[in-house]
Amino acid sequence: MLKEVLVVEDEMIIRQGLKVLLEDVLGGFQVTEAKSGEEGLLHIRQQLPHLIITDIRMGGMDGLAFTAKVRQVSKDIPIIILSGYSDFEYARSAMRQGISEYLLKPVNRTELSEVISKIFKPTEVESIDTSKHFQKIIQYIQENLSKEITLHHLADYVDLHPQYIGQLFKSELDQSFTEYMKEQRLKRAKELLRDTQLKVYEVANLSGYKSPKHFMTIFKQKVGKTPIQFRNLT
């Protein structure tokens, strides 16, 4: 389920940039934009978001005044304050007023991702659910290594966002999806070379390599031996 994020920022280019970052780059979020604190409060009174990101300096109601109003409605909504370098100390003092995090402009996508991951750290029940999804993903990969597999294939299979699945590989295995796929294809190739008498091109095909020549090049680079040399030595 998509998490609702309210972005309160009077600069349109920053609002739209955050919308793209959250919806298209990180994924799993649906952004509502507000160009002022007053407009942000109107949205909150209609529907409480899962997260609020607000600029600290805006025309009219500033970020701290807006935050104070939000806290009258809800004590629990996580709030991220955006500030320029000159407002650094001002923003830090806001941490005592119920702000979850603050980020300096321009927003760095890696920092934003880390902050959001910390805010939405899964509970034990959600962790179990995530683990089940991930085991299902791993099983699918093992059963379909001979085929092309992308994050979008996996997303369709388990009904999750591709970007979220990519993040799962990082959090669960500490490696990227691409790194994992390369590792598993090479592992499968070694098993087939060691345990069968299949021809090299057949091993390549069953391990998911489209080109036997490419397979032999990659194998030599990673293993230090050609497929035939590896087979003869095992």
Short mmCIF file of the C-alpha atoms (twelve columns), coordinates in Angstrom:
data_MODEL
# 
_entry.id   MODEL 
# 
loop_
_atom_site.group_PDB 
_atom_site.id 
_atom_site.type_symbol 
_atom_site.label_atom_id 
_atom_site.label_alt_id 
_atom_site.label_comp_id 
_atom_site.label_asym_id 
_atom_site.label_seq_id 
_atom_site.Cartn_x 
_atom_site.Cartn_y 
_atom_site.Cartn_z 
_atom_site.pdbx_PDB_model_num 
ATOM 1   C CA . MET A 1   0.000  0.000   0.000   1 
ATOM 2   C CA . LEU A 2   1.330  3.440   -0.930  1 
ATOM 3   C CA . LYS A 3   2.249  5.748   1.944   1 
ATOM 4   C CA . GLU A 4   0.756  9.242   1.764   1 
ATOM 5   C CA . VAL A 5   3.282  12.090  2.000   1 
ATOM 6   C CA . LEU A 6   2.342  15.761  2.332   1 
ATOM 7   C CA . VAL A 7   5.038  18.091  0.967   1 
ATOM 8   C CA . VAL A 8   4.645  21.687  2.173   1 
ATOM 9   C CA . GLU A 9   6.986  23.984  0.264   1 
ATOM 10  C CA . ASP A 10  6.485  27.390  -1.364  1 
ATOM 11  C CA . GLU A 11  9.033  26.744  -4.144  1 
ATOM 12  C CA . MET A 12  7.347  24.761  -6.904  1 
ATOM 13  C CA . ILE A 13  10.584 23.293  -8.305  1 
ATOM 14  C CA . ILE A 14  11.474 21.829  -4.893  1 
ATOM 15  C CA . ARG A 15  7.961  20.418  -4.377  1 
ATOM 16  C CA . GLN A 16  8.016  18.750  -7.768  1 
ATOM 17  C CA . GLY A 17  11.549 17.461  -7.255  1 
ATOM 18  C CA . LEU A 18  10.528 15.814  -3.998  1 
ATOM 19  C CA . LYS A 19  7.463  14.327  -5.671  1 
ATOM 20  C CA . VAL A 20  9.643  12.715  -8.344  1 
ATOM 21  C CA . LEU A 21  12.150 11.485  -5.749  1 
ATOM 22  C CA . LEU A 22  9.485  9.911   -3.557  1 
ATOM 23  C CA . GLU A 23  7.148  8.493   -6.201  1 
ATOM 24  C CA . ASP A 24  9.490  7.557   -9.053  1 
ATOM 25  C CA . VAL A 25  12.953 7.092   -7.556  1 
ATOM 26  C CA . LEU A 26  12.288 5.676   -4.079  1 
ATOM 27  C CA . GLY A 27  8.816  4.343   -4.851  1 
ATOM 28  C CA . GLY A 28  6.012  3.278   -2.535  1 
ATOM 29  C CA . PHE A 29  4.794  6.818   -1.863  1 
ATOM 30  C CA . GLN A 30  1.984  9.069   -3.071  1 
ATOM 31  C CA . VAL A 31  2.699  12.786  -2.714  1 
ATOM 32  C CA . THR A 32  0.234  15.601  -2.054  1 
ATOM 33  C CA . GLU A 33  1.650  19.095  -2.594  1 
ATOM 34  C CA . ALA A 34  0.885  22.242  -0.596  1 
ATOM 35  C CA . LYS A 35  2.497  25.609  -1.355  1 
ATOM 36  C CA . SER A 36  1.966  27.084  2.116   1 
ATOM 37  C CA . GLY A 37  1.456  26.116  5.736   1 
ATOM 38  C CA . GLU A 38  -2.148 27.261  5.523   1 
ATOM 39  C CA . GLU A 39  -2.804 25.020  2.529   1 
ATOM 40  C CA . GLY A 40  -1.005 22.160  4.262   1 
ATOM 41  C CA . LEU A 41  -3.342 22.432  7.253   1 
ATOM 42  C CA . LEU A 42  -6.366 22.221  4.968   1 
ATOM 43  C CA . HIS A 43  -5.067 18.917  3.577   1 
ATOM 44  C CA . ILE A 44  -4.358 17.554  7.055   1 
ATOM 45  C CA . ARG A 45  -7.878 18.319  8.233   1 
ATOM 46  C CA . GLN A 46  -9.211 16.297  5.295   1 
ATOM 47  C CA . GLN A 47  -6.801 13.349  5.571   1 
ATOM 48  C CA . LEU A 48  -3.844 12.560  7.832   1 
ATOM 49  C CA . PRO A 49  -0.744 11.612  5.816   1 
ATOM 50  C CA . HIS A 50  1.846  9.038   6.859   1 
ATOM 51  C CA . LEU A 51  4.625  11.641  6.626   1 
ATOM 52  C CA . ILE A 52  4.992  15.430  6.320   1 
ATOM 53  C CA . ILE A 53  7.959  17.170  4.687   1 
ATOM 54  C CA . THR A 54  7.938  20.934  5.179   1 
ATOM 55  C CA . ASP A 55  10.239 23.853  4.460   1 
ATOM 56  C CA . ILE A 56  11.276 25.812  7.525   1 
ATOM 57  C CA . ARG A 57  11.077 29.217  5.763   1 
ATOM 58  C CA . MET A 58  7.900  30.025  3.853   1 
ATOM 59  C CA . GLY A 59  5.850  33.126  3.194   1 
ATOM 60  C CA . GLY A 60  3.064  33.488  5.747   1 
ATOM 61  C CA . MET A 61  3.121  30.606  8.204   1 
ATOM 62  C CA . ASP A 62  6.661  29.224  8.553   1 
ATOM 63  C CA . GLY A 63  7.562  25.570  9.061   1 
ATOM 64  C CA . LEU A 64  7.706  25.695  12.844  1 
ATOM 65  C CA . ALA A 65  4.355  27.459  13.181  1 
ATOM 66  C CA . PHE A 66  2.885  24.922  10.753  1 
ATOM 67  C CA . THR A 67  4.393  22.074  12.780  1 
ATOM 68  C CA . ALA A 68  2.885  23.433  15.988  1 
ATOM 69  C CA . LYS A 69  -0.549 23.429  14.322  1 
ATOM 70  C CA . VAL A 70  -0.012 19.874  13.048  1 
ATOM 71  C CA . ARG A 71  0.836  18.693  16.566  1 
ATOM 72  C CA . GLN A 72  -2.522 20.000  17.775  1 
ATOM 73  C CA . VAL A 73  -4.126 17.567  15.334  1 
ATOM 74  C CA . SER A 74  -1.726 14.628  15.697  1 
ATOM 75  C CA . LYS A 75  1.226  13.931  17.991  1 
ATOM 76  C CA . ASP A 76  2.406  10.962  15.931  1 
ATOM 77  C CA . ILE A 77  2.818  12.001  12.271  1 
ATOM 78  C CA . PRO A 78  6.548  11.999  11.413  1 
ATOM 79  C CA . ILE A 79  7.721  15.421  10.209  1 
ATOM 80  C CA . ILE A 80  10.871 16.197  8.229   1 
ATOM 81  C CA . ILE A 81  11.993 19.833  8.167   1 
ATOM 82  C CA . LEU A 82  13.919 21.196  5.160   1 
ATOM 83  C CA . SER A 83  16.274 24.081  5.767   1 
ATOM 84  C CA . GLY A 84  18.969 26.105  4.062   1 
ATOM 85  C CA . TYR A 85  22.437 26.131  5.579   1 
ATOM 86  C CA . SER A 86  21.837 29.528  7.197   1 
ATOM 87  C CA . ASP A 87  18.869 28.062  9.106   1 
ATOM 88  C CA . PHE A 88  20.859 25.089  10.418  1 
ATOM 89  C CA . GLU A 89  20.785 26.025  14.111  1 
ATOM 90  C CA . TYR A 90  17.159 27.123  13.822  1 
ATOM 91  C CA . ALA A 91  16.256 23.755  12.339  1 
ATOM 92  C CA . ARG A 92  18.172 21.885  15.005  1 
ATOM 93  C CA . SER A 93  16.243 23.658  17.730  1 
ATOM 94  C CA . ALA A 94  13.075 22.448  16.008  1 
ATOM 95  C CA . MET A 95  13.980 18.888  17.005  1 
ATOM 96  C CA . ARG A 96  12.734 19.773  20.486  1 
ATOM 97  C CA . GLN A 97  9.347  20.642  19.053  1 
ATOM 98  C CA . GLY A 98  8.359  17.239  17.763  1 
ATOM 99  C CA . ILE A 99  10.284 17.215  14.470  1 
ATOM 100 C CA . SER A 100 11.440 13.756  13.437  1 
ATOM 101 C CA . GLU A 101 14.359 14.803  11.219  1 
ATOM 102 C CA . TYR A 102 15.757 17.761  9.342   1 
ATOM 103 C CA . LEU A 103 17.571 17.872  6.015   1 
ATOM 104 C CA . LEU A 104 19.626 20.586  4.392   1 
ATOM 105 C CA . LYS A 105 18.739 21.875  0.942   1 
ATOM 106 C CA . PRO A 106 19.332 20.836  -1.754  1 
ATOM 107 C CA . VAL A 107 17.918 17.489  -0.680  1 
ATOM 108 C CA . ASN A 108 20.278 14.576  -1.258  1 
ATOM 109 C CA . ARG A 109 18.351 11.501  -2.410  1 
ATOM 110 C CA . THR A 110 20.555 9.127   -0.405  1 
ATOM 111 C CA . GLU A 111 20.047 11.107  2.804   1 
ATOM 112 C CA . LEU A 112 16.310 11.326  2.176   1 
ATOM 113 C CA . SER A 113 16.137 7.574   1.585   1 
ATOM 114 C CA . GLU A 114 18.048 6.859   4.814   1 
ATOM 115 C CA . VAL A 115 15.850 9.190   6.862   1 
ATOM 116 C CA . ILE A 116 12.640 7.719   5.464   1 
ATOM 117 C CA . SER A 117 13.904 4.163   6.008   1 
ATOM 118 C CA . LYS A 118 14.581 5.037   9.656   1 
ATOM 119 C CA . ILE A 119 11.138 6.608   10.068  1 
ATOM 120 C CA . PHE A 120 9.331  3.668   8.493   1 
ATOM 121 C CA . LYS A 121 11.472 0.933   10.007  1 
ATOM 122 C CA . PRO A 122 9.181  -2.116  9.918   1 
ATOM 123 C CA . THR A 123 7.646  -3.517  13.072  1 
ATOM 124 C CA . GLU A 124 8.244  -7.189  13.958  1 
ATOM 125 C CA . VAL A 125 4.982  -8.256  12.234  1 
ATOM 126 C CA . GLU A 126 5.881  -6.277  9.097   1 
ATOM 127 C CA . SER A 127 9.401  -7.767  9.170   1 
ATOM 128 C CA . ILE A 128 7.950  -11.276 9.110   1 
ATOM 129 C CA . ASP A 129 5.752  -10.313 6.154   1 
ATOM 130 C CA . THR A 130 8.739  -8.776  4.360   1 
ATOM 131 C CA . SER A 131 10.773 -11.909 4.995   1 
ATOM 132 C CA . LYS A 132 8.034  -14.051 3.423   1 
ATOM 133 C CA . HIS A 133 7.956  -11.825 0.354   1 
ATOM 134 C CA . PHE A 134 11.729 -11.983 0.043   1 
ATOM 135 C CA . GLN A 135 11.836 -15.776 0.364   1 
ATOM 136 C CA . LYS A 136 9.221  -15.969 -2.378  1 
ATOM 137 C CA . ILE A 137 11.375 -13.711 -4.567  1 
ATOM 138 C CA . ILE A 138 14.496 -15.835 -3.977  1 
ATOM 139 C CA . GLN A 139 12.595 -19.025 -4.763  1 
ATOM 140 C CA . TYR A 140 11.285 -17.511 -8.007  1 
ATOM 141 C CA . ILE A 141 14.810 -16.561 -9.054  1 
ATOM 142 C CA . GLN A 142 16.188 -20.036 -8.347  1 
ATOM 143 C CA . GLU A 143 13.386 -21.651 -10.352 1 
ATOM 144 C CA . ASN A 144 13.776 -19.284 -13.318 1 
ATOM 145 C CA . LEU A 145 17.517 -18.666 -13.634 1 
ATOM 146 C CA . SER A 146 17.492 -19.773 -17.264 1 
ATOM 147 C CA . LYS A 147 15.112 -16.910 -18.103 1 
ATOM 148 C CA . GLU A 148 15.487 -13.153 -18.169 1 
ATOM 149 C CA . ILE A 149 14.641 -11.779 -14.722 1 
ATOM 150 C CA . THR A 150 14.246 -8.084  -13.959 1 
ATOM 151 C CA . LEU A 151 12.987 -6.153  -10.959 1 
ATOM 152 C CA . HIS A 152 9.786  -5.535  -12.909 1 
ATOM 153 C CA . HIS A 153 9.282  -9.298  -13.382 1 
ATOM 154 C CA . LEU A 154 9.671  -9.797  -9.645  1 
ATOM 155 C CA . ALA A 155 7.401  -6.830  -8.897  1 
ATOM 156 C CA . ASP A 156 4.618  -8.369  -10.983 1 
ATOM 157 C CA . TYR A 157 5.151  -11.742 -9.295  1 
ATOM 158 C CA . VAL A 158 4.888  -10.538 -5.676  1 
ATOM 159 C CA . ASP A 159 2.844  -7.360  -6.285  1 
ATOM 160 C CA . LEU A 160 5.428  -4.956  -4.848  1 
ATOM 161 C CA . HIS A 161 7.111  -1.854  -6.278  1 
ATOM 162 C CA . PRO A 162 10.350 -2.632  -8.230  1 
ATOM 163 C CA . GLN A 163 12.247 0.013   -6.266  1 
ATOM 164 C CA . TYR A 164 11.137 -1.536  -2.980  1 
ATOM 165 C CA . ILE A 165 12.342 -4.966  -4.120  1 
ATOM 166 C CA . GLY A 166 15.707 -3.446  -4.980  1 
ATOM 167 C CA . GLN A 167 15.881 -2.022  -1.455  1 
ATOM 168 C CA . LEU A 168 15.040 -5.460  -0.030  1 
ATOM 169 C CA . PHE A 169 18.146 -6.971  -1.633  1 
ATOM 170 C CA . LYS A 170 20.249 -4.251  -0.010  1 
ATOM 171 C CA . SER A 171 18.669 -4.663  3.427   1 
ATOM 172 C CA . GLU A 172 18.411 -8.471  3.415   1 
ATOM 173 C CA . LEU A 173 21.630 -9.446  1.605   1 
ATOM 174 C CA . ASP A 174 23.712 -6.258  1.633   1 
ATOM 175 C CA . GLN A 175 24.114 -6.447  -2.146  1 
ATOM 176 C CA . SER A 176 22.252 -5.123  -5.148  1 
ATOM 177 C CA . PHE A 177 19.778 -7.156  -7.178  1 
ATOM 178 C CA . THR A 178 22.193 -7.073  -10.137 1 
ATOM 179 C CA . GLU A 179 25.080 -8.347  -8.003  1 
ATOM 180 C CA . TYR A 180 22.915 -11.151 -6.634  1 
ATOM 181 C CA . MET A 181 21.799 -12.235 -10.113 1 
ATOM 182 C CA . LYS A 182 25.386 -12.331 -11.413 1 
ATOM 183 C CA . GLU A 183 26.450 -14.382 -8.395  1 
ATOM 184 C CA . GLN A 184 23.585 -16.877 -8.753  1 
ATOM 185 C CA . ARG A 185 24.017 -17.336 -12.514 1 
ATOM 186 C CA . LEU A 186 27.716 -18.042 -12.028 1 
ATOM 187 C CA . LYS A 187 26.979 -20.439 -9.171  1 
ATOM 188 C CA . ARG A 188 24.461 -22.334 -11.340 1 
ATOM 189 C CA . ALA A 189 26.984 -22.533 -14.189 1 
ATOM 190 C CA . LYS A 190 29.624 -24.020 -11.863 1 
ATOM 191 C CA . GLU A 191 27.162 -26.626 -10.597 1 
ATOM 192 C CA . LEU A 192 26.202 -27.655 -14.126 1 
ATOM 193 C CA . LEU A 193 29.816 -27.839 -15.275 1 
ATOM 194 C CA . ARG A 194 30.763 -29.924 -12.250 1 
ATOM 195 C CA . ASP A 195 27.740 -32.239 -12.065 1 
ATOM 196 C CA . THR A 196 26.689 -32.750 -15.717 1 
ATOM 197 C CA . GLN A 197 28.208 -33.374 -19.123 1 
ATOM 198 C CA . LEU A 198 26.188 -30.637 -20.795 1 
ATOM 199 C CA . LYS A 199 27.951 -28.681 -23.512 1 
ATOM 200 C CA . VAL A 200 29.203 -25.212 -22.600 1 
ATOM 201 C CA . TYR A 201 26.540 -23.464 -24.678 1 
ATOM 202 C CA . GLU A 202 23.856 -25.504 -22.880 1 
ATOM 203 C CA . VAL A 203 25.309 -24.561 -19.493 1 
ATOM 204 C CA . ALA A 204 25.285 -20.927 -20.560 1 
ATOM 205 C CA . ASN A 205 21.657 -21.123 -21.642 1 
ATOM 206 C CA . LEU A 206 20.467 -22.884 -18.482 1 
ATOM 207 C CA . SER A 207 22.306 -20.341 -16.326 1 
ATOM 208 C CA . GLY A 208 20.583 -17.420 -18.019 1 
ATOM 209 C CA . TYR A 209 23.353 -16.172 -20.307 1 
ATOM 210 C CA . LYS A 210 22.011 -15.139 -23.704 1 
ATOM 211 C CA . SER A 211 25.381 -15.502 -25.447 1 
ATOM 212 C CA . PRO A 212 27.764 -18.444 -24.894 1 
ATOM 213 C CA . LYS A 213 30.661 -16.157 -25.874 1 
ATOM 214 C CA . HIS A 214 29.643 -13.613 -23.240 1 
ATOM 215 C CA . PHE A 215 29.273 -16.433 -20.704 1 
ATOM 216 C CA . MET A 216 32.797 -17.710 -21.391 1 
ATOM 217 C CA . THR A 217 34.237 -14.188 -21.089 1 
ATOM 218 C CA . ILE A 218 32.475 -13.532 -17.762 1 
ATOM 219 C CA . PHE A 219 33.368 -16.983 -16.418 1 
ATOM 220 C CA . LYS A 220 37.074 -16.529 -17.194 1 
ATOM 221 C CA . GLN A 221 37.057 -13.047 -15.598 1 
ATOM 222 C CA . LYS A 222 35.371 -14.209 -12.399 1 
ATOM 223 C CA . VAL A 223 36.799 -17.728 -11.963 1 
ATOM 224 C CA . GLY A 224 40.209 -17.332 -13.579 1 
ATOM 225 C CA . LYS A 225 39.643 -20.398 -15.748 1 
ATOM 226 C CA . THR A 226 37.632 -21.215 -18.858 1 
ATOM 227 C CA . PRO A 227 34.509 -23.353 -18.337 1 
ATOM 228 C CA . ILE A 228 36.296 -26.387 -19.800 1 
ATOM 229 C CA . GLN A 229 39.341 -25.866 -17.577 1 
ATOM 230 C CA . PHE A 230 37.071 -25.561 -14.534 1 
ATOM 231 C CA . ARG A 231 35.251 -28.796 -15.457 1 
ATOM 232 C CA . ASN A 232 38.495 -30.708 -15.958 1 
ATOM 233 C CA . LEU A 233 39.806 -29.627 -12.565 1 
ATOM 234 C CA . THR A 234 36.689 -30.572 -10.564 1 
# 
